[in-house]
CSV table of C-alpha atoms in Angstrom, one decimal:
chain,number,residue,atom,x,y,z
A,175,UNK,CA,-0.4,-0.3,0.2
A,176,UNK,CA,1.2,3.8,-0.3
A,177,UNK,CA,0.7,6.9,1.5
A,178,UNK,CA,0.5,10.0,-0.2
A,179,UNK,CA,0.4,12.9,1.7
A,180,UNK,CA,0.0,16.7,0.6
A,181,UNK,CA,-0.1,19.4,3.0
A,182,UNK,CA,0.2,23.0,2.8
A,183,UNK,CA,1.3,25.9,5.2
A,184,UNK,CA,0.8,29.3,4.3
A,185,UNK,CA,2.6,31.1,6.4
A,186,UNK,CA,5.6,28.6,7.1
A,187,UNK,CA,9.0,28.5,5.1
A,188,UNK,CA,10.1,25.0,4.6
A,189,UNK,CA,13.2,25.7,5.6
A,190,UNK,CA,11.5,25.0,9.3
A,191,UNK,CA,9.9,21.4,8.7
A,192,UNK,CA,11.0,18.3,9.4
A,193,UNK,CA,9.2,15.3,8.4
A,194,UNK,CA,10.0,12.6,10.4
A,195,UNK,CA,9.2,8.3,10.0
A,196,UNK,CA,9.4,6.6,13.5
A,197,UNK,CA,11.5,9.3,14.7
A,198,UNK,CA,14.2,9.6,12.0
A,199,UNK,CA,14.1,12.9,10.2
A,200,UNK,CA,13.6,13.2,6.3
A,201,UNK,CA,16.9,15.4,6.3
A,202,UNK,CA,19.2,12.4,7.9
A,203,UNK,CA,21.2,10.3,5.5
A,204,UNK,CA,20.1,7.3,7.1
A,205,UNK,CA,16.6,8.0,6.1
A,206,UNK,CA,17.1,7.2,2.5
A,207,UNK,CA,19.4,3.9,3.2
A,208,UNK,CA,16.4,3.0,5.3
A,209,UNK,CA,13.2,3.7,3.5
A,210,UNK,CA,14.8,3.3,-0.1
A,211,UNK,CA,14.4,5.5,-3.5
A,212,UNK,CA,10.8,4.3,-4.3
A,213,UNK,CA,9.7,6.9,-1.3
A,214,UNK,CA,9.7,10.4,-2.1
A,215,UNK,CA,9.3,13.7,-0.2
A,216,UNK,CA,8.7,17.0,-2.2
A,217,UNK,CA,8.7,20.6,0.1
A,218,UNK,CA,8.4,23.6,-1.7
A,219,UNK,CA,6.6,26.9,-2.0
A,220,UNK,CA,3.2,26.7,-2.5
A,221,UNK,CA,1.9,27.3,-6.3
A,222,UNK,CA,-0.7,30.1,-7.1
A,223,UNK,CA,-3.3,27.2,-7.7
A,224,UNK,CA,-2.6,25.5,-4.3
A,225,UNK,CA,-2.9,28.9,-2.6
A,226,UNK,CA,-6.7,29.9,-4.5
A,227,UNK,CA,-8.2,26.2,-4.3
A,228,UNK,CA,-7.1,26.3,-0.2
A,229,UNK,CA,-8.1,29.8,0.6
A,230,UNK,CA,-10.1,31.1,-1.9
A,231,UNK,CA,-8.5,34.5,-2.3
A,232,UNK,CA,-7.6,37.2,-5.1
A,233,UNK,CA,-4.3,36.0,-6.8
A,234,UNK,CA,-3.4,39.9,-6.4
A,235,UNK,CA,-3.5,39.3,-2.3
A,236,UNK,CA,-1.2,35.9,-2.9
A,237,UNK,CA,2.2,35.9,-0.3
A,238,UNK,CA,3.6,32.9,-1.7
A,239,UNK,CA,7.7,33.3,-0.2
A,240,UNK,CA,6.8,32.6,3.3
A,241,UNK,CA,4.6,29.2,2.1
A,242,UNK,CA,5.6,25.4,2.1
A,243,UNK,CA,3.9,22.6,0.2
A,244,UNK,CA,4.8,19.4,1.4
A,245,UNK,CA,4.0,16.5,-0.8
A,246,UNK,CA,5.2,12.7,0.2
A,247,UNK,CA,4.5,9.0,-0.9
A,248,UNK,CA,6.1,5.9,0.8
A,249,UNK,CA,5.7,2.2,0.5
A,250,UNK,CA,3.6,1.1,3.8
A,251,UNK,CA,4.8,-2.3,4.8
A,252,UNK,CA,2.7,-4.1,7.0
A,253,UNK,CA,4.0,-3.4,10.2
A,254,UNK,CA,2.8,-0.1,11.9
A,255,UNK,CA,4.5,3.1,12.2
A,256,UNK,CA,4.5,6.8,12.8
A,257,UNK,CA,4.6,10.3,10.8
A,258,UNK,CA,4.9,13.8,12.3
A,259,UNK,CA,5.4,16.8,10.1
A,260,UNK,CA,6.9,19.6,12.9
A,261,UNK,CA,9.2,22.5,13.6
A,262,UNK,CA,12.6,21.3,12.7
A,263,UNK,CA,14.9,21.2,16.1
A,264,UNK,CA,16.9,24.2,15.2
A,265,UNK,CA,13.7,26.0,14.4
A,266,UNK,CA,11.7,25.2,17.4
A,267,UNK,CA,15.3,26.0,19.3
A,268,UNK,CA,15.5,29.3,18.0
A,269,UNK,CA,11.9,30.0,18.6
A,270,UNK,CA,11.9,28.9,22.1
A,271,UNK,CA,15.0,31.1,22.7
A,272,UNK,CA,13.2,34.1,21.1
A,273,UNK,CA,10.6,33.5,23.7
A,274,UNK,CA,12.4,33.2,26.6
A,275,UNK,CA,14.4,36.4,25.5
A,276,UNK,CA,10.8,38.6,25.3
A,277,UNK,CA,9.3,36.9,28.2
A,278,UNK,CA,12.9,38.0,30.4
A,279,UNK,CA,12.4,41.3,29.3
A,280,UNK,CA,8.5,41.7,30.2
A,281,UNK,CA,9.8,40.2,33.7
A,282,UNK,CA,12.6,42.3,34.1
A,283,UNK,CA,10.5,45.6,33.3
A,284,UNK,CA,7.9,45.2,36.5
């Protein structure tokens, strides 16, 4: 059986996302060795057609630069597993330090 994934994020750059299967990041070289060439992942900016289909916006209002469309196809074995699509570790670390910095400046002002 094949699993097909197509998810779009209108306000997230692809560089901040990480697709994982059973905890192994798709950006890890081991991922390709384990899953082989039959499985494919593509992360790219959303197309105007995707944006319009999802949001029915006027083409003049489209901001595609900070968007991401993820398509993937996996050959699923009979054994179960888990998929996740989340912020990458580096992006999460950057975000939490920004939140802590902002929080500490608010606390120190009081």
